[in-house]
Amino acid sequence: MNNIFDTSIECAKKLDAEDKLSAFRDRFEIPTNDQGDEEIYFVGNSLGLMPKKSVEDVNEELSKWGKHGVKGHGAEGGEIEGPWVTFHEPLTKLMAKLVGGKVDEVTIMNTLTVNIHFLLISFYNPIKKRKKIIIEENAFPSDYFAVESQVKQRNLDPSEVIVKVPVDENGILDVETVIKTIESVGDELALVFLPGVQYYSGQVLPIEQIIKVSHKVGALVGIQLAHGVGNIELELSNWNVDFATWCTYKYLNSGPGSIAACYINEKHVNRKDIQRLHGWWGNSLETRFEMENQFDEKNTADVWQVSNPPILSMAPIKAAMDLIIEAGGMKALRKKSINMSMYFDYLIEENLYDDIQIITPQDTDSRGCQLSLKVVNSKLTGRGVFNSLLSSGVACDWRYPDVIRVAPVPMYNSYLEIYNFVEILRKIINE
Ligand SMILES: *Cc1c(COP(=O)(O)O)cnc(C)c1O
């Protein structure tokens, strides 16, 4: 049936030998166990691995701090290379390219959930009968808490205005149902807030289609890209997304809790009729230090910035983004990712058909790096299998109620790791 793959270890080795991206693995630190063996690291969807270069980049900022103190900001009297006051600018350019946005539509700031709050303040504007907000059933708790509290902030009742698109027993959204829900809420719909890639199932949603339908009924669309960025190809400007936000510590490999980013469509950037939370970093640089209490707003998405940003958290972004570009950008990464996921599918199908179900939709447009596995062998529990995987040196994660998430990422994972993973899983299940 399949003439590209077979179940031998030689096939895995051959796929690695033919892989143009295989050399990038060496540019990352790979976690090891007590015996010094490399883990099979399939949790790049949760915390991406550390590019070796990022140590140097963070150290450089520490040195700058040590050597120049406050002058590191590029403050008066400081002729510093890479001053902190404009440190985000080159990173914003790289980030804009990655998501298919214009430079002026992207800003790097805060953390993900904070940004959801900031953007809902601007873009969830219930007026008259148009008060409803569509999200997914079983949304990531933090996303739900943000939406719910923003609704309450406006003195509205969450049970009346939050409309949840139902998911099936595997957490999969039926695209037809998403579209129908948007159409049926119609002129009562203020905002659609959905993920580009769903965190539990790994399902990729048709963002462009969702936007078209939502705009047609007069609603705005915000896209949660925590699992989308660095995973699938994005064209936020062309798709006419209203806003989006994402973190940089998952597929973007920029470090635990590292600073997040937002996309704001240029048509919304300097609107006078929306609310924003302001701080001095959104004030234009020319007048920022005149210290007038008159907000002189930037004319880019940076107007949403509030505080001077955490430089040590931003420093690793550059190395991580440079690696993506060097690898050939999202196009090249996505190509390998699709092939990896087909190989994974094939091995599970051949070896573990009766034991493991991949709940992530199978067509390549509907999945990214992550595959969500469910143990269907009735003699075993999912949790038990997961625990055995962990003690066998596989880094993967468990999501309640019953899913094992694995994400072979094209940047640093190999086909051999997929092969070894399936072998380990086979042993666990057959013992
Ligand atoms: C990773 C993730 C988060 C994490 O939010 P933080 O504010 O960065 O802690 C939130 N929502 C989704 C869907 C995620 O995947």
Coordinates of C-alpha atoms and ligand atoms in Angstrom, one line a residue:
M1 CA 0.0 0.0 0.0
N2 CA 2.8 2.4 1.0
N3 CA 5.8 2.4 -1.2
I4 CA 7.8 5.1 0.6
F5 CA 7.9 3.6 4.0
D6 CA 8.5 0.1 5.4
T7 CA 8.7 -1.1 9.0
S8 CA 12.4 -1.7 9.1
I9 CA 14.9 0.3 11.0
E10 CA 16.8 0.8 7.8
C11 CA 13.9 2.7 6.4
A12 CA 14.1 5.2 9.3
K13 CA 17.9 5.5 8.8
K14 CA 17.4 6.1 5.1
L15 CA 14.8 8.8 5.7
D16 CA 17.2 10.5 8.1
A17 CA 20.0 10.3 5.5
E18 CA 17.9 11.9 2.9
D19 CA 16.6 14.6 5.3
K20 CA 18.1 18.0 4.4
L21 CA 17.3 19.3 7.8
S22 CA 18.9 16.5 9.8
A23 CA 22.0 18.6 10.7
F24 CA 19.9 21.1 12.7
R25 CA 19.5 18.7 15.6
D26 CA 23.1 19.3 16.5
R27 CA 22.4 23.0 17.0
F28 CA 20.2 22.2 20.0
E29 CA 20.9 20.8 23.4
I30 CA 19.1 17.4 23.7
P31 CA 18.1 16.4 27.2
T32 CA 19.7 13.2 28.5
N33 CA 18.8 10.6 31.1
D34 CA 20.9 9.6 34.1
Q35 CA 22.9 7.2 31.9
G36 CA 23.7 10.0 29.5
D37 CA 21.4 8.7 26.7
E38 CA 19.5 11.2 24.7
E39 CA 15.8 11.3 25.4
I40 CA 13.3 10.9 22.6
Y41 CA 12.1 14.5 23.0
F42 CA 8.5 14.7 21.6
V43 CA 7.4 17.7 23.7
G44 CA 8.6 20.5 21.5
N45 CA 4.9 21.5 21.4
S46 CA 5.1 22.2 25.1
L47 CA 8.6 23.6 25.6
G48 CA 10.9 23.7 22.6
L49 CA 14.5 22.7 23.0
M50 CA 17.3 25.2 23.6
P51 CA 19.3 26.4 20.6
K52 CA 23.0 26.2 21.7
K53 CA 23.5 29.7 20.4
S54 CA 21.0 31.2 22.8
V55 CA 23.4 30.8 25.7
E56 CA 25.8 33.1 24.0
D57 CA 23.0 35.6 23.2
V58 CA 21.7 35.8 26.7
N59 CA 25.3 36.1 28.0
E60 CA 25.8 39.0 25.7
E61 CA 22.9 40.9 27.2
L62 CA 24.2 40.1 30.7
S63 CA 27.6 41.4 29.7
K64 CA 26.0 44.5 28.3
W65 CA 24.3 45.0 31.6
G66 CA 27.5 44.4 33.6
K67 CA 29.6 46.6 31.4
H68 CA 27.2 49.5 30.7
G69 CA 24.5 49.5 33.3
V70 CA 21.7 51.8 32.4
K71 CA 23.5 52.9 29.2
G72 CA 22.6 49.5 27.8
H73 CA 19.2 50.9 27.1
G74 CA 20.9 53.3 24.7
A75 CA 20.1 56.1 27.1
E76 CA 21.9 59.4 26.9
G77 CA 25.6 59.2 26.5
G78 CA 25.4 55.5 25.5
E79 CA 26.5 54.5 22.0
I80 CA 25.7 50.9 22.4
E81 CA 25.4 48.2 19.8
G82 CA 21.9 46.6 20.0
P83 CA 20.5 49.0 22.6
W84 CA 17.7 47.6 24.6
V85 CA 15.3 50.5 23.8
T86 CA 14.9 49.1 20.2
F87 CA 15.9 45.6 21.0
H88 CA 12.6 44.2 19.8
E89 CA 12.6 45.8 16.4
P90 CA 14.7 43.2 14.5
L91 CA 12.9 40.4 16.3
T92 CA 9.6 41.8 15.2
K93 CA 10.7 41.8 11.6
L94 CA 11.6 38.1 11.8
M95 CA 8.4 37.3 13.7
A96 CA 6.2 39.1 11.1
K97 CA 7.8 37.1 8.3
L98 CA 7.1 33.9 10.2
V99 CA 3.4 34.6 10.6
G100 CA 2.8 36.3 7.2
G101 CA 2.1 39.7 8.8
K102 CA 3.4 43.2 8.0
V103 CA 6.1 44.4 10.3
D104 CA 3.8 47.1 11.6
E105 CA 1.1 44.6 12.4
V106 CA 3.2 42.6 14.8
T107 CA 4.4 43.3 18.3
I108 CA 6.4 41.4 20.9
M109 CA 5.1 41.8 24.4
N110 CA 3.9 40.2 27.7
T111 CA 2.9 36.6 27.9
L112 CA 0.2 34.7 26.1
T113 CA -2.7 34.9 28.5
V114 CA -1.9 38.5 29.3
N115 CA -2.1 39.2 25.6
I116 CA -5.4 37.5 25.3
H117 CA -6.7 39.9 27.9
F118 CA -5.2 42.9 26.2
L119 CA -6.6 42.0 22.8
L120 CA -10.1 41.2 24.2
I121 CA -10.1 44.6 25.8
S122 CA -9.6 46.1 22.3
F123 CA -11.6 43.7 20.2
Y124 CA -14.5 42.3 22.3
N125 CA -16.9 45.1 22.0
P126 CA -20.4 44.0 22.8
I127 CA -22.9 46.5 21.4
K128 CA -26.7 46.4 21.4
K129 CA -27.7 42.9 20.3
R130 CA -24.2 42.0 19.0
K131 CA -22.7 40.6 22.3
K132 CA -21.8 37.0 21.7
I133 CA -18.4 35.4 21.6
I134 CA -17.7 32.0 20.0
I135 CA -15.1 29.8 21.5
E136 CA -14.5 26.0 21.4
E137 CA -15.9 23.7 24.0
N138 CA -13.0 22.3 26.0
A139 CA -10.9 25.4 25.4
F140 CA -7.5 25.5 27.1
P141 CA -8.5 26.7 30.7
S142 CA -6.4 29.8 30.6
D143 CA -8.1 30.9 27.4
Y144 CA -11.5 30.2 28.8
F145 CA -10.7 32.0 32.1
A146 CA -9.5 35.1 30.1
V147 CA -12.7 35.1 28.0
E148 CA -15.0 34.5 30.9
S149 CA -13.4 37.2 33.0
Q150 CA -13.5 39.7 30.2
V151 CA -17.2 39.0 29.8
K152 CA -17.8 39.6 33.5
Q153 CA -15.7 42.8 33.3
R154 CA -18.4 44.1 30.9
N155 CA -21.1 43.2 33.4
L156 CA -22.4 40.4 31.1
D157 CA -23.4 36.9 32.0
P158 CA -21.0 34.3 30.5
S159 CA -23.8 31.7 30.2
E160 CA -25.7 34.1 27.9
V161 CA -22.9 35.5 25.7
I162 CA -20.3 32.7 25.4
V163 CA -21.3 30.3 22.7
K164 CA -19.2 27.1 22.7
V165 CA -18.7 25.1 19.5
P166 CA -19.2 21.4 20.5
V167 CA -16.4 18.9 20.1
D168 CA -16.8 15.1 19.6
E169 CA -15.7 12.5 22.2
N170 CA -12.1 12.9 21.0
G171 CA -12.1 16.7 21.3
I172 CA -12.3 17.2 17.5
L173 CA -14.2 20.1 16.1
D174 CA -16.4 19.5 13.1
V175 CA -15.6 22.3 10.7
E176 CA -19.1 22.3 9.3
T177 CA -20.5 22.8 12.8
V178 CA -18.0 25.7 13.4
I179 CA -19.2 27.4 10.3
K180 CA -22.9 26.7 11.0
T181 CA -22.5 28.0 14.6
I182 CA -21.0 31.3 13.3
E183 CA -23.7 31.7 10.7
S184 CA -26.5 30.9 13.2
V185 CA -25.3 33.3 15.8
G186 CA -25.1 35.8 12.9
D187 CA -25.8 39.4 13.8
E188 CA -25.6 38.7 17.5
L189 CA -21.9 37.7 17.1
A190 CA -19.3 40.1 18.2
L191 CA -16.2 38.0 18.2
V192 CA -14.9 34.5 17.2
F193 CA -11.9 33.4 19.3
L194 CA -10.6 30.0 18.1
P195 CA -7.2 28.2 18.0
G196 CA -5.3 27.8 14.7
V197 CA -4.1 24.4 16.1
Q198 CA -6.0 22.8 18.9
Y199 CA -3.8 22.0 21.9
Y200 CA -5.5 18.7 22.9
S201 CA -6.2 17.0 19.6
G202 CA -3.6 18.7 17.4
Q203 CA -6.3 19.5 14.9
V204 CA -5.6 22.4 12.5
L205 CA -8.6 24.6 11.8
P206 CA -9.2 26.3 8.4
I207 CA -8.4 29.8 9.6
E208 CA -9.1 31.6 6.3
Q209 CA -12.5 30.0 5.9
I210 CA -13.5 30.8 9.5
I211 CA -12.5 34.4 8.9
K212 CA -14.5 34.7 5.7
V213 CA -17.6 33.4 7.3
S214 CA -17.2 35.4 10.4
H215 CA -16.6 38.7 8.6
K216 CA -19.7 38.0 6.5
V217 CA -21.9 38.1 9.5
G218 CA -20.1 41.2 10.8
A219 CA -18.0 39.6 13.5
L220 CA -14.3 40.0 14.3
V221 CA -11.9 37.0 14.5
G222 CA -9.0 36.4 16.9
I223 CA -6.8 33.4 16.5
Q224 CA -4.9 31.6 19.3
L225 CA -1.7 30.5 17.8
A226 CA 0.2 29.0 20.8
H227 CA 0.3 25.7 18.8
G228 CA 0.1 27.2 15.4
V229 CA 3.2 29.4 15.2
G230 CA 6.4 27.5 14.1
N231 CA 4.2 24.5 13.3
I232 CA 2.1 25.4 10.3
E233 CA 2.4 28.0 7.5
L234 CA 0.5 31.2 8.4
E235 CA -0.6 34.1 6.2
L236 CA -2.2 36.3 8.7
S237 CA -2.4 39.5 6.6
N238 CA -3.6 37.7 3.5
W239 CA -6.2 35.9 5.5
N240 CA -7.4 39.2 7.0
V241 CA -7.3 38.0 10.6
D242 CA -8.3 40.7 13.0
F243 CA -5.9 39.8 15.7
A244 CA -3.8 36.8 16.9
T245 CA -1.5 36.0 19.7
W246 CA 1.1 33.3 20.4
C247 CA 3.8 32.3 22.8
T248 CA 7.4 31.7 21.8
Y249 CA 8.4 28.9 24.1
K250 CA 6.7 26.0 22.2
Y251 CA 7.6 25.5 18.6
L252 CA 9.6 28.7 18.6
N253 CA 12.2 27.4 21.0
S254 CA 12.8 30.6 22.9
G255 CA 12.8 29.5 26.4
P256 CA 10.5 28.8 29.4
G257 CA 7.9 31.5 29.9
S258 CA 9.6 33.6 27.2
I259 CA 7.9 36.7 25.9
A260 CA 4.8 36.4 23.6
A261 CA 3.7 38.2 20.5
C262 CA 0.6 39.6 18.8
Y263 CA -0.6 40.3 15.4
I264 CA -3.1 43.2 14.9
N265 CA -4.5 43.8 11.5
E266 CA -3.3 47.2 10.2
K267 CA -6.9 48.3 9.8
H268 CA -7.3 48.2 13.6
V269 CA -4.0 49.6 14.6
N270 CA -4.8 53.3 15.1
R271 CA -8.6 53.1 15.4
K272 CA -9.9 55.8 17.7
D273 CA -13.1 53.8 18.6
I274 CA -11.5 50.9 20.4
Q275 CA -10.0 50.6 23.9
R276 CA -6.4 49.8 24.6
L277 CA -4.5 49.5 27.9
H278 CA -1.7 52.1 27.6
G279 CA 1.7 52.4 29.0
W280 CA 4.8 54.4 28.2
W281 CA 6.2 51.8 25.8
G282 CA 3.3 52.4 23.4
N283 CA 4.2 56.1 23.3
S284 CA 6.3 57.0 20.3
L285 CA 10.0 56.8 21.0
E286 CA 10.6 60.4 19.9
T287 CA 8.6 61.8 22.7
R288 CA 8.6 59.0 25.2
F289 CA 11.3 60.4 27.5
E290 CA 9.9 64.0 27.5
M291 CA 7.7 62.5 30.2
E292 CA 4.6 64.4 29.3
N293 CA 1.3 62.9 30.4
Q294 CA -0.1 63.2 26.9
F295 CA -0.1 59.8 25.1
D296 CA 1.6 60.2 21.7
E297 CA 0.7 56.9 20.2
K298 CA 2.9 54.8 18.0
N299 CA 1.4 54.1 14.6
T300 CA 2.2 50.4 14.6
A301 CA 1.1 47.4 16.6
D302 CA 3.7 48.4 19.2
V303 CA 1.2 50.9 20.5
W304 CA -0.2 48.0 22.5
Q305 CA 3.2 47.6 24.3
V306 CA 3.0 48.8 27.9
S307 CA 6.3 48.2 29.7
N308 CA 9.9 48.1 28.9
P309 CA 10.3 44.4 28.0
P310 CA 12.3 41.6 29.7
I311 CA 15.5 41.7 27.6
L312 CA 16.9 38.4 29.0
S313 CA 13.7 36.7 27.9
M314 CA 13.8 38.3 24.4
A315 CA 17.4 37.5 23.8
P316 CA 16.9 33.8 22.8
I317 CA 14.3 34.6 20.2
K318 CA 16.9 35.7 17.7
A319 CA 18.9 32.5 17.6
A320 CA 15.7 30.5 17.4
M321 CA 14.3 32.5 14.5
D322 CA 17.6 32.5 12.7
L323 CA 17.6 28.7 12.8
I324 CA 14.1 28.6 11.3
I325 CA 15.2 30.9 8.4
E326 CA 18.4 29.0 7.9
A327 CA 16.4 25.7 7.7
G328 CA 14.4 27.3 4.8
G329 CA 11.5 28.8 6.7
M330 CA 8.2 27.3 7.5
K331 CA 7.8 25.9 4.1
A332 CA 10.7 23.5 4.5
L333 CA 9.9 22.7 8.1
R334 CA 6.3 22.0 7.3
K335 CA 7.3 19.7 4.4
K336 CA 9.4 17.5 6.7
S337 CA 6.8 17.7 9.4
I338 CA 4.1 16.3 7.1
N339 CA 6.4 13.5 6.0
M340 CA 7.2 12.7 9.7
S341 CA 3.6 12.5 10.6
M342 CA 2.8 10.2 7.6
Y343 CA 5.7 8.0 8.7
F344 CA 4.4 8.0 12.3
D345 CA 0.9 7.1 11.1
Y346 CA 2.2 4.3 8.9
L347 CA 4.2 2.7 11.8
I348 CA 1.3 2.9 14.2
E349 CA -1.0 1.5 11.5
E350 CA 1.3 -1.4 10.8
N351 CA 2.3 -2.3 14.3
L352 CA -0.3 -1.1 16.7
Y353 CA -3.6 -0.9 14.8
D354 CA -5.6 -2.6 17.5
D355 CA -4.0 -0.8 20.4
I356 CA -3.5 2.9 19.6
Q357 CA -5.8 5.3 17.9
I358 CA -4.5 8.6 16.6
I359 CA -7.3 11.0 17.3
T360 CA -5.7 13.9 15.3
P361 CA -7.4 14.2 11.9
Q362 CA -5.5 12.3 9.3
D363 CA -5.5 14.6 6.3
T364 CA -2.4 16.7 6.2
D365 CA -4.2 20.1 6.1
S366 CA -5.9 19.2 9.5
R367 CA -2.8 18.3 11.4
G368 CA 0.6 19.7 12.3
C369 CA 3.5 18.2 14.3
Q370 CA 1.4 17.0 17.2
L371 CA -0.3 13.6 17.2
S372 CA -2.6 12.8 20.0
L373 CA -2.7 9.1 20.9
K374 CA -5.4 7.2 22.7
V375 CA -4.9 3.8 24.0
V376 CA -7.8 1.6 22.8
N377 CA -6.5 -1.7 24.0
S378 CA -9.0 -2.5 26.7
K379 CA -6.4 -4.4 28.8
L380 CA -4.3 -1.3 29.3
T381 CA -4.9 2.2 30.6
G382 CA -3.7 5.3 28.8
R383 CA -2.2 6.6 31.9
G384 CA -0.3 3.3 32.5
V385 CA 1.1 3.4 29.0
F386 CA 2.1 7.0 29.4
N387 CA 4.0 6.3 32.7
S388 CA 5.9 3.4 31.0
L389 CA 6.8 5.7 28.1
L390 CA 8.3 8.2 30.6
S391 CA 10.3 5.6 32.4
S392 CA 11.6 4.3 29.0
G393 CA 13.2 7.7 28.2
V394 CA 10.5 9.2 26.1
A395 CA 9.5 12.8 26.8
C396 CA 5.8 13.2 25.9
D397 CA 2.9 14.5 27.8
W398 CA -0.5 13.5 29.2
R399 CA -3.6 15.5 28.8
Y400 CA -6.7 14.7 30.7
P401 CA -8.9 12.8 30.3
D402 CA -7.1 10.3 28.1
V403 CA -4.6 11.5 25.6
I404 CA -0.9 11.1 25.1
R405 CA 0.5 13.9 23.1
V406 CA 3.6 13.4 21.0
A407 CA 5.1 16.0 18.7
P408 CA 8.0 15.1 16.5
V409 CA 9.3 18.4 15.3
P410 CA 11.1 18.9 12.0
M411 CA 13.7 21.2 13.5
Y412 CA 15.5 18.7 15.7
N413 CA 13.7 15.3 15.8
S414 CA 14.6 12.4 13.5
Y415 CA 12.8 9.6 11.8
L416 CA 14.9 7.2 13.9
E417 CA 13.3 8.6 17.0
I418 CA 9.9 8.0 15.6
Y419 CA 10.9 4.4 14.8
N420 CA 12.3 3.9 18.3
F421 CA 9.3 5.5 19.9
V422 CA 7.0 3.0 18.1
E423 CA 9.3 0.1 19.1
I424 CA 9.2 1.2 22.8
L425 CA 5.4 1.6 22.6
R426 CA 5.1 -1.9 21.0
K427 CA 7.1 -3.4 23.8
I428 CA 5.1 -1.7 26.5
I429 CA 1.8 -2.9 24.9
N430 CA 2.9 -6.4 24.3
E431 CA 4.4 -7.0 27.7
Ligands
LIG1 C1 0.5 27.0 25.9 C2 -0.9 27.6 26.0 C3 -1.2 28.6 26.9 C4 -0.3 29.0 27.9 O1 -0.5 30.3 28.3 P1 0.6 31.2 29.1 O2 -0.1 32.5 29.3 O3 1.8 31.3 28.2 O4 1.0 30.5 30.4 C5 -2.5 29.0 26.8 N1 -3.4 28.6 25.9 C6 -3.1 27.6 25.0 C7 -4.1 27.1 24.0 C8 -1.8 27.1 25.0 O5 -1.5 26.1 24.2

